[in-house]
Amino acid sequence: MPETPVLYVLNGPNLNLLGVREPHIYGRDTLADVQALCETAAEGATVVFRQSNHEGELVDWIQEARTEAVALVINPAAYSHTSIALLDALKALTIPVVECHLSNPGAREEFRRHSYVSLAAAGIVSGFGAHSYELAVKAALRLARERSASPAR
Ligand code: DQA
């Protein structure tokens, strides 16, 4: 692992409205609050925290993470359920990917129960509100540490 590892935390569409958008489902924490939680959970790792409403921009950032990050956490929001482009971008990574959701999509509408992104994820954290991100950050950094201790041949 580099001395100061870099972790990408990417957020998909409508997550800029966190705190005011369906708070009974997503909670009252804003995206800035979530960013602060991630930075604390990262315990010294640098967190590159971004949000976009645009699929292509998320693809660009995933590609960037290939060379810039030791691990990636992504809440793809609605693109989880629709985006083969995000899946393909994630499959091109060799770093660990953790999928993260505030709500538990498996306990919601039928159309949320399938995630393309899950096919490229080492694991999924969902249903714990903003706390899902803290767990996802810790899991992603742990996987990165494990991989650097015994890299795949
Ligand atoms: C979400 C769940 C998705 O189904 C939804 O489209 C979102 C947010 C979550 O964090 O719970 O926008 O990813």
PDB file of C-alpha atoms and ligand atoms in Angstrom:
ATOM      1  CA  MET A   1       0.000   0.000   0.000  1.00  0.00           C
ATOM      2  CA  PRO A   2       1.198   3.544  -0.690  1.00  0.00           C
ATOM      3  CA  GLU A   3       2.027   5.566   2.451  1.00  0.00           C
ATOM      4  CA  THR A   4      -1.143   7.628   2.082  1.00  0.00           C
ATOM      5  CA  PRO A   5      -3.585   5.392   0.230  1.00  0.00           C
ATOM      6  CA  VAL A   6      -6.317   7.022  -1.836  1.00  0.00           C
ATOM      7  CA  LEU A   7      -9.899   5.768  -1.695  1.00  0.00           C
ATOM      8  CA  TYR A   8     -12.516   6.857  -4.214  1.00  0.00           C
ATOM      9  CA  VAL A   9     -16.095   7.227  -2.937  1.00  0.00           C
ATOM     10  CA  LEU A  10     -18.451   7.842  -5.867  1.00  0.00           C
ATOM     11  CA  ASN A  11     -22.117   8.764  -5.674  1.00  0.00           C
ATOM     12  CA  GLY A  12     -24.722   8.547  -8.396  1.00  0.00           C
ATOM     13  CA  PRO A  13     -27.789  10.537  -9.378  1.00  0.00           C
ATOM     14  CA  ASN A  14     -29.951  12.458  -6.915  1.00  0.00           C
ATOM     15  CA  LEU A  15     -27.607  11.854  -4.003  1.00  0.00           C
ATOM     16  CA  ASN A  16     -26.787  15.579  -4.104  1.00  0.00           C
ATOM     17  CA  LEU A  17     -30.295  15.970  -2.630  1.00  0.00           C
ATOM     18  CA  LEU A  18     -29.543  13.806   0.370  1.00  0.00           C
ATOM     19  CA  GLY A  19     -31.125  15.200   3.526  1.00  0.00           C
ATOM     20  CA  VAL A  20     -34.146  16.635   1.716  1.00  0.00           C
ATOM     21  CA  ARG A  21     -34.950  13.791  -0.675  1.00  0.00           C
ATOM     22  CA  GLU A  22     -37.367  11.223   0.806  1.00  0.00           C
ATOM     23  CA  PRO A  23     -35.816  11.567   4.279  1.00  0.00           C
ATOM     24  CA  HIS A  24     -38.040   8.762   5.613  1.00  0.00           C
ATOM     25  CA  ILE A  25     -36.035   6.445   3.323  1.00  0.00           C
ATOM     26  CA  TYR A  26     -32.618   8.073   3.014  1.00  0.00           C
ATOM     27  CA  GLY A  27     -32.341   9.946   6.317  1.00  0.00           C
ATOM     28  CA  ARG A  28     -31.564  13.566   7.189  1.00  0.00           C
ATOM     29  CA  ASP A  29     -27.793  13.462   6.730  1.00  0.00           C
ATOM     30  CA  THR A  30     -26.604  15.556   3.788  1.00  0.00           C
ATOM     31  CA  LEU A  31     -23.983  14.377   1.312  1.00  0.00           C
ATOM     32  CA  ALA A  32     -21.497  16.689   3.061  1.00  0.00           C
ATOM     33  CA  ASP A  33     -22.275  14.875   6.332  1.00  0.00           C
ATOM     34  CA  VAL A  34     -21.678  11.540   4.588  1.00  0.00           C
ATOM     35  CA  GLN A  35     -18.371  12.820   3.209  1.00  0.00           C
ATOM     36  CA  ALA A  36     -17.250  13.786   6.724  1.00  0.00           C
ATOM     37  CA  LEU A  37     -18.203  10.317   8.019  1.00  0.00           C
ATOM     38  CA  CYS A  38     -16.183   8.701   5.216  1.00  0.00           C
ATOM     39  CA  GLU A  39     -13.145  10.855   5.966  1.00  0.00           C
ATOM     40  CA  THR A  40     -13.256   9.870   9.639  1.00  0.00           C
ATOM     41  CA  ALA A  41     -13.782   6.199   8.792  1.00  0.00           C
ATOM     42  CA  ALA A  42     -10.814   6.274   6.392  1.00  0.00           C
ATOM     43  CA  GLU A  43      -8.409   6.840   9.308  1.00  0.00           C
ATOM     44  CA  GLY A  44      -5.767   8.806   7.441  1.00  0.00           C
ATOM     45  CA  ALA A  45      -6.366   7.520   3.917  1.00  0.00           C
ATOM     46  CA  THR A  46      -7.184  10.258   1.423  1.00  0.00           C
ATOM     47  CA  VAL A  47     -10.844  10.172   0.398  1.00  0.00           C
ATOM     48  CA  VAL A  48     -11.749  11.437  -3.071  1.00  0.00           C
ATOM     49  CA  PHE A  49     -15.484  11.970  -2.639  1.00  0.00           C
ATOM     50  CA  ARG A  50     -17.611  12.861  -5.685  1.00  0.00           C
ATOM     51  CA  GLN A  51     -21.215  12.885  -6.861  1.00  0.00           C
ATOM     52  CA  SER A  52     -22.647  13.099 -10.366  1.00  0.00           C
ATOM     53  CA  ASN A  53     -26.067  12.917 -11.953  1.00  0.00           C
ATOM     54  CA  HIS A  54     -24.433  11.812 -15.213  1.00  0.00           C
ATOM     55  CA  GLU A  55     -23.617   8.213 -16.069  1.00  0.00           C
ATOM     56  CA  GLY A  56     -20.681   9.074 -18.354  1.00  0.00           C
ATOM     57  CA  GLU A  57     -19.034  11.224 -15.715  1.00  0.00           C
ATOM     58  CA  LEU A  58     -19.240   8.331 -13.263  1.00  0.00           C
ATOM     59  CA  VAL A  59     -17.664   6.064 -15.912  1.00  0.00           C
ATOM     60  CA  ASP A  60     -14.809   8.592 -16.317  1.00  0.00           C
ATOM     61  CA  TRP A  61     -14.201   8.670 -12.564  1.00  0.00           C
ATOM     62  CA  ILE A  62     -14.243   4.868 -12.298  1.00  0.00           C
ATOM     63  CA  GLN A  63     -11.639   4.721 -15.069  1.00  0.00           C
ATOM     64  CA  GLU A  64      -9.570   7.339 -13.236  1.00  0.00           C
ATOM     65  CA  ALA A  65      -9.657   5.199 -10.089  1.00  0.00           C
ATOM     66  CA  ARG A  66      -7.839   2.418 -11.988  1.00  0.00           C
ATOM     67  CA  THR A  67      -4.562   4.269 -11.583  1.00  0.00           C
ATOM     68  CA  GLU A  68      -5.290   6.667  -8.724  1.00  0.00           C
ATOM     69  CA  ALA A  69      -6.942   4.599  -5.975  1.00  0.00           C
ATOM     70  CA  VAL A  70      -6.311   1.517  -3.865  1.00  0.00           C
ATOM     71  CA  ALA A  71     -10.057   0.827  -3.560  1.00  0.00           C
ATOM     72  CA  LEU A  72     -13.415   2.218  -4.616  1.00  0.00           C
ATOM     73  CA  VAL A  73     -16.742   2.594  -2.811  1.00  0.00           C
ATOM     74  CA  ILE A  74     -19.710   3.375  -5.012  1.00  0.00           C
ATOM     75  CA  ASN A  75     -23.330   4.199  -4.350  1.00  0.00           C
ATOM     76  CA  PRO A  76     -24.535   4.092  -7.957  1.00  0.00           C
ATOM     77  CA  ALA A  77     -28.069   5.084  -6.834  1.00  0.00           C
ATOM     78  CA  ALA A  78     -30.602   4.353  -9.607  1.00  0.00           C
ATOM     79  CA  TYR A  79     -27.811   3.408 -12.027  1.00  0.00           C
ATOM     80  CA  SER A  80     -27.290   0.279  -9.898  1.00  0.00           C
ATOM     81  CA  HIS A  81     -30.412  -1.096 -11.490  1.00  0.00           C
ATOM     82  CA  THR A  82     -29.847   0.042 -15.073  1.00  0.00           C
ATOM     83  CA  SER A  83     -26.222   0.613 -15.974  1.00  0.00           C
ATOM     84  CA  ILE A  84     -24.193  -1.926 -17.911  1.00  0.00           C
ATOM     85  CA  ALA A  85     -21.783   0.949 -18.646  1.00  0.00           C
ATOM     86  CA  LEU A  86     -20.952   1.327 -14.961  1.00  0.00           C
ATOM     87  CA  LEU A  87     -20.644  -2.438 -14.615  1.00  0.00           C
ATOM     88  CA  ASP A  88     -18.220  -2.644 -17.531  1.00  0.00           C
ATOM     89  CA  ALA A  89     -16.122   0.225 -16.171  1.00  0.00           C
ATOM     90  CA  LEU A  90     -15.975  -1.434 -12.752  1.00  0.00           C
ATOM     91  CA  LYS A  91     -15.016  -4.775 -14.298  1.00  0.00           C
ATOM     92  CA  ALA A  92     -11.952  -3.101 -15.811  1.00  0.00           C
ATOM     93  CA  LEU A  93     -10.635  -2.313 -12.311  1.00  0.00           C
ATOM     94  CA  THR A  94      -8.224  -4.508 -10.413  1.00  0.00           C
ATOM     95  CA  ILE A  95      -8.769  -2.659  -7.113  1.00  0.00           C
ATOM     96  CA  PRO A  96     -11.504  -3.809  -4.710  1.00  0.00           C
ATOM     97  CA  VAL A  97     -14.984  -2.351  -5.233  1.00  0.00           C
ATOM     98  CA  VAL A  98     -17.592  -2.091  -2.480  1.00  0.00           C
ATOM     99  CA  GLU A  99     -21.188  -1.244  -3.407  1.00  0.00           C
ATOM    100  CA  CYS A 100     -22.995   0.898  -0.879  1.00  0.00           C
ATOM    101  CA  HIS A 101     -26.627   1.934  -0.365  1.00  0.00           C
ATOM    102  CA  LEU A 102     -28.300   3.980   2.326  1.00  0.00           C
ATOM    103  CA  SER A 103     -31.528   2.006   2.080  1.00  0.00           C
ATOM    104  CA  ASN A 104     -31.917  -1.735   1.644  1.00  0.00           C
ATOM    105  CA  PRO A 105     -32.950  -2.036  -2.022  1.00  0.00           C
ATOM    106  CA  GLY A 106     -33.719  -5.718  -1.497  1.00  0.00           C
ATOM    107  CA  ALA A 107     -36.587  -4.749   0.804  1.00  0.00           C
ATOM    108  CA  ARG A 108     -38.078  -2.175  -1.580  1.00  0.00           C
ATOM    109  CA  GLU A 109     -39.735  -2.198  -5.012  1.00  0.00           C
ATOM    110  CA  GLU A 110     -39.088  -5.159  -7.286  1.00  0.00           C
ATOM    111  CA  PHE A 111     -37.094  -3.057  -9.785  1.00  0.00           C
ATOM    112  CA  ARG A 112     -34.532  -2.187  -7.100  1.00  0.00           C
ATOM    113  CA  ARG A 113     -33.816  -5.802  -6.278  1.00  0.00           C
ATOM    114  CA  HIS A 114     -31.384  -6.288  -9.157  1.00  0.00           C
ATOM    115  CA  SER A 115     -28.077  -4.451  -9.305  1.00  0.00           C
ATOM    116  CA  TYR A 116     -25.781  -4.737 -12.318  1.00  0.00           C
ATOM    117  CA  VAL A 117     -23.032  -3.168 -10.222  1.00  0.00           C
ATOM    118  CA  SER A 118     -23.123  -6.042  -7.734  1.00  0.00           C
ATOM    119  CA  LEU A 119     -21.583  -8.273 -10.403  1.00  0.00           C
ATOM    120  CA  ALA A 120     -18.352  -6.287 -10.040  1.00  0.00           C
ATOM    121  CA  ALA A 121     -18.445  -5.732  -6.276  1.00  0.00           C
ATOM    122  CA  ALA A 122     -16.436  -7.615  -3.673  1.00  0.00           C
ATOM    123  CA  GLY A 123     -19.291  -6.902  -1.265  1.00  0.00           C
ATOM    124  CA  ILE A 124     -22.354  -4.775  -0.620  1.00  0.00           C
ATOM    125  CA  VAL A 125     -23.306  -2.680   2.397  1.00  0.00           C
ATOM    126  CA  SER A 126     -26.906  -1.500   2.450  1.00  0.00           C
ATOM    127  CA  GLY A 127     -29.702  -0.516   4.771  1.00  0.00           C
ATOM    128  CA  PHE A 128     -27.808   1.353   7.492  1.00  0.00           C
ATOM    129  CA  GLY A 129     -28.306   4.923   6.276  1.00  0.00           C
ATOM    130  CA  ALA A 130     -25.157   7.041   6.351  1.00  0.00           C
ATOM    131  CA  HIS A 131     -23.523   4.348   8.501  1.00  0.00           C
ATOM    132  CA  SER A 132     -23.475   2.106   5.388  1.00  0.00           C
ATOM    133  CA  TYR A 133     -20.752   4.382   4.008  1.00  0.00           C
ATOM    134  CA  GLU A 134     -18.584   4.075   7.122  1.00  0.00           C
ATOM    135  CA  LEU A 135     -18.813   0.287   6.934  1.00  0.00           C
ATOM    136  CA  ALA A 136     -18.131   0.313   3.189  1.00  0.00           C
ATOM    137  CA  VAL A 137     -15.059   2.546   3.579  1.00  0.00           C
ATOM    138  CA  LYS A 138     -13.610   0.310   6.275  1.00  0.00           C
ATOM    139  CA  ALA A 139     -14.298  -2.847   4.260  1.00  0.00           C
ATOM    140  CA  ALA A 140     -12.774  -1.382   1.085  1.00  0.00           C
ATOM    141  CA  LEU A 141      -9.589  -0.257   2.850  1.00  0.00           C
ATOM    142  CA  ARG A 142      -9.271  -3.586   4.596  1.00  0.00           C
ATOM    143  CA  LEU A 143      -9.541  -5.426   1.264  1.00  0.00           C
ATOM    144  CA  ALA A 144      -6.921  -3.097  -0.232  1.00  0.00           C
ATOM    145  CA  ARG A 145      -4.570  -3.786   2.692  1.00  0.00           C
ATOM    146  CA  GLU A 146      -5.089  -7.538   2.380  1.00  0.00           C
ATOM    147  CA  ARG A 147      -4.394  -7.405  -1.355  1.00  0.00           C
ATOM    148  CA  SER A 148      -1.209  -5.424  -0.927  1.00  0.00           C
ATOM    149  CA  ALA A 149      -0.028  -7.875   1.744  1.00  0.00           C
ATOM    150  CA  SER A 150      -0.568 -10.849  -0.595  1.00  0.00           C
ATOM    151  CA  PRO A 151      -0.919  -9.555  -4.161  1.00  0.00           C
ATOM    152  CA  ALA A 152      -2.528 -11.851  -6.752  1.00  0.00           C
ATOM    153  CA  ARG A 153       0.006 -13.457  -9.028  1.00  0.00           C
TER     154      ARG A 153
HETATM  155  C1  DQA B   1     -29.952   4.006  -3.243  1.00  0.00           C
HETATM  156  C2  DQA B   1     -31.018   2.972  -3.611  1.00  0.00           C
HETATM  157  C3  DQA B   1     -31.409   3.100  -5.074  1.00  0.00           C
HETATM  158  O1  DQA B   1     -32.408   2.146  -5.398  1.00  0.00           O
HETATM  159  C4  DQA B   1     -31.968   4.485  -5.351  1.00  0.00           C
HETATM  160  O2  DQA B   1     -32.253   4.638  -6.719  1.00  0.00           O
HETATM  161  C5  DQA B   1     -31.101   5.571  -4.851  1.00  0.00           C
HETATM  162  C6  DQA B   1     -30.394   5.417  -3.587  1.00  0.00           C
HETATM  163  C7  DQA B   1     -29.624   3.988  -1.743  1.00  0.00           C
HETATM  164  O3  DQA B   1     -28.579   4.533  -1.374  1.00  0.00           O
HETATM  165  O4  DQA B   1     -30.391   3.465  -0.937  1.00  0.00           O
HETATM  166  O5  DQA B   1     -31.042   6.646  -5.451  1.00  0.00           O
HETATM  167  O6  DQA B   1     -28.767   3.697  -3.951  1.00  0.00           O
END
